[in-house]
Amino acid sequence: MGSTTVIAEADLIQSIQDALQYISYYHPVDFIQAVHQAYEREASSAAKDAMAQILINSRMCAEGHRPICQDTGIVNVFVSVGMQVRFETEQSLETLINEGVRRAYALPDNVLRASVLADPAGARTNTKDNTPAVIHTELVPGNEVSIHVAAKGGGSEAKSKLAMLNPADSIVDWVLKTVPTMGAGWCPPGMLGIGIGGTAEKAMLLAKRSLMDDIDIQSLQDRGPTNKLEELRLEIFEKVNALGIGAQGLGGLTTVLDVKILDYPTHAANLPVAMIPNCAATRHVHFVLDGSGPAELTAPAVSDWPDITWNPSTGARQVDLNKVTAEDVAAWKPGETLLLSGKMLTGRDAAHKRIRDLLAAGESLPDGIDLQGKFIYYVGPVDPVRDEVVGPAGPTTATRMDGFTEMMLSETGLLGMVGKAERGPVAIEAIKDHKAVYLMAVGGAAFLVSKAIRQSRIVAFEDLGMEAIHEFEVKDMPVTVAVDSRGVSVHQTGPKLWQEKIGIIPLQSVEA
């Protein structure tokens, strides 16, 4: 039996704070290398362009110590406590961890967005400091504390799936049927974490924990599988990429960078399978506390990031948002790159709901909300620091606004929308009927996008915090025409085209 280790409460709090700041602006190096390798071999120009933005944004964040994504996540912590460890505190472990979270998200030099809401089925009130974290604790032999910390984005978490399969069912078939239903709101390319066995909640926990491990699919391909789980990883990796979904769902060769699988014994009558994706803002770090002080996290070298360039102006259409007309919009083609300049309003779920409620009650909208012939950007930005106009301000998942789209187009005179990932059938039909347009900005490139925003002010619903309506003045903000005025969606046409090009999985096998 080892000697007792004493962990000071200040060391644990400081380590959690430092870890969350660290992962807000440093991608894991293995992730950067995997995205760069995918970028180098990508044959789809749209997907390659998206990955270029992700890589450049990542390097900018590492250099500037600002968040990779405006969604700075809900904190997940996996704690393994050695049974010869004693904490020098009168507080609970959860209290100490949450204090670290609270301090991390309020650090003045790099304020992180508070996204956690209390009373989720009721008032949904922002806790203001991103607490509480989701904490999983286990007691293990030893005299150290091992901690994995992750910040999980809401867009990827929303795509989590669980199935209670029959023992004879094919796990691969379920994955291939399920991944296309997840759309692109999880911001591929990322990882798939899969948990097999145990019970329903155990399978989900295994899937989440698997995402904390390093990307190593390339070395597994090189040496070959040695057990059934490694065979499964390789098969799922190849076949999911053969779906042709591609970066940001635009169609391409790489949808996943790795597939992780953990399993656990299960009941003879059951085959629980959970799948959780990790997005292009993959953020996690592991550290160990041994009683010698706070964790020391080594910063990656700038040379770990590829030196690539990206010029969106080549062949892009310049758009003046202050003068754009319905006739202009009608000329835009699916997949075309636009550079937006001028004024646009922002709005997410809570703002859309409040607009709907005001209109339903026969009340007028606040003076700051004039959407006639205008564009709205689905975003909840990070607060600015120092001389910033606005903090990282990448798009949020557009499908959450699908149910509001008809109302917004018909009752406010809105002309177009900017968001992340695909639109669903209801929104596409409304866009087609009103000859509007939906434009896609790259998810996972929030700091890069924010550099196009020259002015920002809150114009309505300030009480909603990060969901307040802002007016942005933008200059050359890069976007892609994702749904044109005729209702053609690149998120439908692109993956089908690349699935056929890759040719491993027939289209009908997935559509069936």
XYZ file of C-alpha atoms in Angstrom:
512
model
C 0.000 0.000 0.000
C 1.402 3.400 -0.987
C 1.687 6.394 1.278
C -1.220 8.794 1.639
C -1.230 11.737 -0.759
C -2.760 15.025 0.393
C -4.369 17.182 -2.289
C -4.917 20.815 -1.340
C -8.288 22.246 -2.356
C -6.549 25.244 -3.969
C -4.510 22.926 -6.203
C -7.594 21.115 -7.472
C -9.500 24.351 -8.107
C -6.527 25.933 -9.899
C -5.973 22.818 -12.021
C -9.600 22.739 -13.190
C -9.483 26.464 -13.975
C -6.231 26.144 -15.898
C -7.418 23.060 -17.797
C -10.605 24.760 -19.001
C -8.757 27.862 -20.138
C -6.156 25.658 -21.843
C -8.676 23.638 -23.838
C -10.671 26.719 -24.809
C -7.862 27.833 -27.120
C -5.624 24.767 -27.665
C -6.865 21.923 -29.802
C -5.222 18.594 -28.941
C -2.204 18.280 -31.248
C -3.320 14.833 -32.444
C -6.597 16.400 -33.596
C -4.806 19.153 -35.543
C -2.571 16.577 -37.223
C -5.577 14.439 -38.168
C -7.492 17.395 -39.647
C -4.391 18.465 -41.574
C -3.951 14.963 -43.007
C -7.629 14.948 -44.020
C -7.208 18.415 -45.573
C -4.215 17.243 -47.604
C -6.085 14.308 -49.164
C -9.517 15.961 -49.528
C -10.835 16.053 -53.109
C -13.980 18.098 -52.422
C -13.188 21.807 -52.769
C -16.022 22.839 -50.419
C -14.892 20.415 -47.698
C -11.242 21.377 -48.174
C -12.165 25.037 -47.813
C -14.062 24.308 -44.578
C -11.102 22.405 -43.114
C -8.762 25.243 -44.071
C -10.919 27.633 -42.046
C -10.939 25.222 -39.086
C -7.137 24.879 -39.146
C -6.469 28.604 -39.532
C -8.969 29.411 -36.780
C -7.268 26.873 -34.521
C -3.851 28.455 -35.022
C -5.273 31.953 -34.437
C -6.839 30.807 -31.159
C -3.624 29.157 -29.996
C -1.700 32.358 -30.668
C -4.342 34.750 -29.336
C -5.584 32.661 -26.386
C -9.236 33.068 -27.390
C -11.926 30.371 -27.735
C -11.883 28.001 -30.694
C -15.694 28.110 -30.761
C -18.216 30.569 -29.356
C -19.953 27.570 -27.770
C -17.446 27.036 -24.977
C -19.337 23.942 -23.922
C -20.788 22.223 -20.909
C -17.970 20.933 -18.717
C -17.531 17.155 -18.420
C -15.108 15.816 -15.821
C -14.002 12.211 -15.297
C -12.210 11.849 -11.953
C -10.327 8.731 -10.827
C -9.435 9.107 -7.148
C -6.755 6.860 -5.684
C -7.869 5.254 -2.437
C -4.727 6.509 -0.684
C -5.651 10.108 -1.467
C -6.979 12.591 1.070
C -8.357 16.000 0.084
C -7.390 18.813 2.423
C -10.793 20.494 2.449
C -14.157 20.620 4.119
C -15.905 21.005 0.756
C -17.254 18.257 -1.473
C -15.313 17.200 -4.568
C -18.117 18.542 -6.775
C -18.011 21.919 -5.006
C -14.273 22.230 -5.632
C -14.555 21.276 -9.291
C -17.418 23.708 -9.843
C -15.409 26.487 -8.222
C -12.672 25.806 -10.763
C -15.261 25.983 -13.557
C -16.679 29.235 -12.176
C -13.250 30.878 -12.098
C -12.260 29.595 -15.527
C -15.319 30.960 -17.282
C -15.018 34.412 -15.688
C -11.277 34.938 -16.214
C -10.999 38.548 -17.492
C -8.261 37.873 -20.071
C -10.304 35.165 -21.793
C -13.937 35.283 -20.731
C -15.740 32.101 -21.797
C -19.417 31.959 -22.727
C -21.809 30.806 -20.028
C -24.196 28.376 -21.734
C -25.558 26.288 -18.849
C -29.217 26.784 -17.921
C -30.879 25.769 -14.669
C -34.490 24.533 -14.570
C -34.160 22.943 -18.043
C -37.843 21.990 -18.340
C -39.062 25.302 -16.939
C -37.629 28.816 -16.876
C -34.259 27.756 -18.359
C -32.346 30.409 -16.429
C -28.665 30.947 -17.224
C -26.477 30.139 -14.223
C -24.098 32.917 -15.412
C -20.881 30.977 -14.712
C -21.344 27.724 -16.681
C -21.762 25.654 -13.516
C -22.547 22.982 -12.626
C -20.216 20.626 -14.447
C -21.215 17.040 -15.264
C -18.903 15.018 -13.030
C -18.188 11.277 -13.010
C -16.101 9.929 -10.128
C -14.555 6.534 -9.416
C -12.337 5.178 -6.628
C -9.277 3.268 -7.828
C -6.114 1.834 -6.258
C -3.237 4.266 -5.809
C -2.284 7.612 -4.353
C -2.948 9.985 -7.259
C -5.969 11.753 -8.754
C -6.353 11.341 -12.520
C -8.676 13.843 -14.208
C -9.969 14.135 -17.754
C -11.619 17.497 -18.466
C -13.659 18.257 -21.569
C -15.848 21.116 -22.758
C -18.615 19.556 -24.853
C -20.394 21.722 -27.399
C -24.184 21.684 -27.475
C -24.382 21.075 -31.221
C -22.494 17.793 -31.064
C -24.059 16.718 -27.769
C -27.514 17.173 -29.333
C -26.695 14.432 -31.845
C -26.058 11.753 -29.188
C -27.841 8.480 -29.933
C -28.794 5.395 -27.923
C -30.277 2.143 -29.171
C -31.246 -0.986 -27.276
C -30.479 -3.444 -30.054
C -31.276 -7.118 -30.087
C -28.211 -9.339 -29.531
C -28.313 -10.541 -33.152
C -28.505 -7.020 -34.642
C -25.583 -5.515 -36.532
C -23.893 -2.611 -34.753
C -22.325 -1.462 -38.032
C -25.705 -1.360 -39.786
C -27.175 0.696 -36.937
C -24.299 3.187 -37.091
C -24.561 3.551 -40.883
C -28.313 4.074 -40.641
C -27.992 6.556 -37.771
C -25.097 8.817 -38.779
C -26.919 10.323 -41.809
C -29.847 11.257 -39.536
C -27.482 13.341 -37.402
C -27.032 15.943 -40.116
C -24.036 18.259 -39.902
C -24.916 20.083 -36.697
C -22.134 18.209 -34.918
C -19.597 19.989 -37.151
C -17.703 17.185 -38.857
C -14.919 16.271 -39.202
C -14.785 14.971 -35.649
C -14.749 11.695 -33.781
C -17.429 9.148 -33.012
C -17.427 7.734 -29.499
C -19.273 4.422 -29.221
C -20.210 2.575 -26.051
C -21.361 -1.044 -26.215
C -22.898 -3.074 -23.404
C -23.712 -2.583 -19.750
C -27.060 -0.848 -19.405
C -28.472 2.154 -21.223
C -26.746 4.717 -19.014
C -23.494 2.726 -18.902
C -23.320 2.601 -22.703
C -23.716 6.383 -22.881
C -21.000 6.865 -20.273
C -18.637 4.576 -22.192
C -19.262 6.514 -25.411
C -18.510 9.841 -23.720
C -15.395 8.558 -21.960
C -14.015 7.084 -25.192
C -13.858 10.568 -26.718
C -11.156 11.566 -24.223
C -8.568 9.282 -25.838
C -6.023 10.296 -28.471
C -6.635 9.839 -32.188
C -4.776 6.704 -33.248
C -6.783 5.229 -36.134
C -3.824 5.670 -38.510
C -1.526 3.510 -36.371
C -4.315 0.934 -36.018
C -4.678 0.825 -39.808
C -0.919 0.398 -40.175
C -0.539 -2.503 -37.731
C -3.951 -4.123 -38.268
C -6.601 -5.156 -35.722
C -5.868 -7.645 -32.936
C -9.397 -8.030 -31.508
C -13.064 -7.645 -32.398
C -13.371 -4.054 -31.147
C -10.435 -2.937 -33.290
C -12.020 -4.670 -36.288
C -15.248 -2.782 -35.534
C -13.414 0.531 -35.271
C -11.791 0.080 -38.667
C -14.973 -1.085 -40.379
C -17.078 1.756 -38.978
C -14.348 4.297 -39.774
C -14.160 3.217 -43.418
C -17.902 2.932 -43.959
C -18.911 6.167 -42.214
C -16.397 8.067 -44.328
C -17.786 6.292 -47.386
C -21.157 7.945 -46.666
C -19.627 11.056 -48.263
C -21.030 13.475 -45.654
C -17.728 15.336 -45.453
C -16.569 18.414 -43.576
C -19.516 20.523 -42.398
C -21.829 18.111 -44.247
C -20.891 19.609 -47.633
C -19.814 16.299 -49.166
C -16.298 14.889 -49.167
C -13.895 12.115 -48.274
C -13.545 12.680 -44.512
C -16.469 12.742 -42.099
C -14.780 11.162 -39.077
C -11.150 11.386 -37.994
C -11.392 8.402 -35.645
C -13.890 5.984 -34.150
C -13.483 5.140 -30.470
C -15.175 2.153 -28.835
C -15.384 1.035 -25.212
C -17.430 -1.956 -24.080
C -18.729 -3.564 -20.878
C -20.437 -6.878 -20.081
C -24.202 -6.762 -20.596
C -27.370 -8.775 -19.955
C -27.917 -11.765 -22.250
C -31.141 -10.214 -23.577
C -29.597 -6.824 -24.383
C -27.189 -5.068 -26.723
C -27.098 -1.392 -25.665
C -25.204 0.783 -28.134
C -24.552 4.500 -27.623
C -22.947 6.913 -30.068
C -21.765 10.435 -29.241
C -19.930 12.623 -31.761
C -17.139 15.055 -30.974
C -17.129 18.169 -33.120
C -14.456 20.214 -34.895
C -14.037 22.092 -31.598
C -12.712 18.967 -29.888
C -11.557 20.132 -26.440
C -10.170 17.819 -23.771
C -7.079 17.392 -21.610
C -5.814 14.891 -19.038
C -3.756 15.654 -15.952
C -2.684 13.977 -12.708
C -2.516 15.462 -9.201
C 0.066 13.863 -6.918
C 0.146 16.326 -4.032
C 3.038 18.376 -5.402
C 0.887 21.311 -6.542
C -1.452 22.270 -9.387
C -1.256 20.462 -12.707
C 1.338 21.712 -15.173
C -0.090 21.860 -18.686
C 2.479 22.213 -21.451
C 1.511 24.548 -24.265
C 1.839 23.093 -27.770
C 4.386 24.665 -30.080
C 3.059 26.980 -32.792
C 4.923 24.733 -35.240
C 2.417 21.977 -34.394
C -0.091 23.851 -36.553
C 0.219 23.622 -40.340
C 1.139 26.809 -42.169
C -1.697 26.966 -44.654
C -3.288 29.964 -46.325
C -6.881 30.582 -47.249
C -8.179 33.347 -49.480
C -11.970 33.496 -49.661
C -11.998 36.380 -52.138
C -10.938 34.217 -55.084
C -14.061 33.748 -57.169
C -16.354 34.887 -54.356
C -19.365 37.148 -54.895
C -19.327 40.423 -52.950
C -22.668 41.172 -51.240
C -23.726 44.512 -49.711
C -26.252 43.559 -47.024
C -27.472 47.163 -46.827
C -28.607 47.115 -50.470
C -29.255 43.433 -51.279
C -32.583 42.655 -52.962
C -34.753 39.616 -53.604
C -33.618 39.793 -57.251
C -29.986 39.550 -56.120
C -30.752 36.542 -53.927
C -32.492 34.758 -56.795
C -29.221 34.800 -58.757
C -27.189 33.034 -56.059
C -26.263 29.416 -56.761
C -26.070 26.478 -54.314
C -22.499 26.026 -53.079
C -21.439 29.516 -54.170
C -19.117 31.469 -51.843
C -20.269 34.941 -50.798
C -18.481 37.689 -48.892
C -20.991 39.620 -46.804
C -20.531 43.272 -45.880
C -22.975 45.576 -44.117
C -25.439 45.247 -41.257
C -27.171 42.100 -40.000
C -29.045 41.212 -36.836
C -28.365 38.173 -34.669
C -30.883 35.845 -33.047
C -31.021 32.366 -31.539
C -33.687 30.152 -29.969
C -34.753 32.415 -27.106
C -34.910 35.528 -29.290
C -36.983 33.744 -31.938
C -39.396 32.493 -29.279
C -39.797 35.988 -27.861
C -40.435 37.451 -31.327
C -43.056 34.754 -31.955
C -44.750 35.415 -28.609
C -44.860 39.183 -29.208
C -46.342 38.782 -32.676
C -48.878 36.206 -31.432
C -49.995 38.670 -28.756
C -50.493 41.376 -31.382
C -47.644 43.468 -30.017
C -45.061 45.308 -32.065
C -41.421 44.319 -32.044
C -38.850 46.536 -30.284
C -37.489 49.420 -32.385
C -34.144 47.676 -32.803
C -35.686 44.724 -34.657
C -36.266 45.695 -38.291
C -35.894 42.572 -40.425
C -37.561 43.777 -43.630
C -35.251 42.739 -46.455
C -32.526 41.928 -43.937
C -30.442 38.955 -42.827
C -30.290 37.310 -39.408
C -27.254 35.448 -38.067
C -27.847 32.520 -35.725
C -25.136 33.221 -33.154
C -24.525 33.701 -29.440
C -21.110 35.409 -29.297
C -18.497 35.297 -26.576
C -18.068 38.575 -24.689
C -15.241 40.741 -26.043
C -11.996 41.326 -24.155
C -9.378 44.050 -24.498
C -9.868 45.873 -27.818
C -12.166 43.306 -29.446
C -15.420 44.427 -31.068
C -16.913 41.045 -30.227
C -15.582 37.725 -28.994
C -15.553 34.532 -31.068
C -18.835 34.467 -32.966
C -19.308 31.329 -35.024
C -22.740 30.066 -36.103
C -25.068 27.882 -34.089
C -27.043 24.915 -35.446
C -29.684 26.280 -37.805
C -32.190 23.422 -37.555
C -33.185 24.602 -34.075
C -34.741 27.630 -35.790
C -36.593 25.579 -38.423
C -39.919 25.815 -36.580
C -39.681 29.624 -36.573
C -38.672 30.044 -40.223
C -42.101 30.376 -41.840
C -43.178 32.891 -39.202
C -40.001 34.948 -39.578
C -40.172 35.033 -43.385
C -43.884 35.778 -43.622
C -44.325 38.205 -40.718
C -41.059 40.144 -40.470
C -40.005 40.416 -44.109
C -36.738 38.602 -43.417
C -34.797 37.898 -46.624
C -32.090 35.500 -45.508
C -30.507 33.558 -42.669
C -26.933 32.611 -41.747
C -26.191 29.590 -39.577
C -24.430 26.261 -39.234
C -25.187 22.944 -40.946
C -28.280 21.865 -42.831
C -31.922 22.976 -42.767
C -34.813 20.527 -42.375
C -37.764 20.006 -44.765
C -40.043 22.536 -43.043
C -37.462 25.322 -43.263
C -36.473 24.465 -46.844
C -40.115 24.606 -47.924
C -40.533 28.014 -46.276
C -37.344 29.298 -47.912
C -38.579 28.094 -51.317
C -42.077 29.541 -50.851
C -40.750 32.983 -49.891
C -37.806 32.919 -52.323
C -35.464 33.563 -49.419
C -32.010 32.045 -48.842
C -30.006 30.234 -46.184
C -26.254 30.784 -45.968
C -23.819 28.594 -44.052
C -20.812 29.775 -42.069
C -18.242 27.215 -40.911
C -18.808 25.810 -37.450
C -15.598 25.525 -35.445
C -14.046 28.687 -36.912
C -15.527 31.215 -34.477
C -12.460 33.391 -33.866
C -11.765 33.621 -37.599
C -15.391 34.628 -38.279
C -15.294 37.271 -35.542
C -12.512 39.106 -37.376
C -15.041 40.019 -40.082
C -17.248 41.802 -37.506
C -16.296 45.482 -37.364
C -19.034 46.806 -35.061
C -21.428 45.197 -32.574
C -24.177 46.507 -30.330
C -27.136 45.004 -28.487
C -30.425 46.261 -29.943
C -33.043 44.123 -28.142
C -33.666 41.541 -25.410
C -30.535 42.398 -23.399
C -31.848 40.279 -20.516
C -31.235 37.156 -22.611
C -27.485 37.468 -22.139
C -25.590 35.744 -24.942
C -28.947 35.195 -26.706
C -29.708 38.939 -26.895
C -30.213 40.399 -30.375
C -27.126 42.215 -31.618
C -26.582 44.326 -34.691
C -23.330 43.388 -36.414
C -21.521 45.443 -39.021
C -19.486 42.941 -41.034
C -16.837 43.217 -43.717
C -16.147 40.317 -46.112
C -17.694 37.624 -43.900
C -17.315 34.325 -45.818
C -20.408 32.133 -46.233
C -21.693 29.434 -48.577
C -25.113 29.377 -50.241
C -26.526 26.298 -48.520
C -30.217 26.552 -49.547
C -30.969 28.731 -52.550
C -34.204 30.565 -53.333
C -35.491 27.502 -55.215
C -35.017 25.242 -52.188
C -31.942 23.353 -53.416
C -29.823 22.280 -50.423
C -26.102 21.536 -50.754
C -26.374 19.385 -47.627
C -28.577 17.030 -49.654
C -26.804 17.173 -53.007
C -23.188 17.189 -51.752
C -23.132 14.000 -49.629
C -25.083 12.042 -52.280
C -22.592 13.070 -54.934
C -19.582 12.071 -52.826
C -21.139 8.835 -51.614
C -21.570 7.840 -55.242
C -18.019 8.949 -56.087
C -16.517 6.932 -53.229
C -18.647 3.990 -54.318
C -18.316 1.713 -51.260
C -21.896 2.097 -50.008
C -24.783 2.192 -52.505
C -27.146 5.128 -51.898
C -30.212 2.931 -51.592
C -28.712 0.944 -48.705
C -28.703 4.052 -46.497
C -31.912 5.631 -47.778
C -33.799 2.396 -47.158
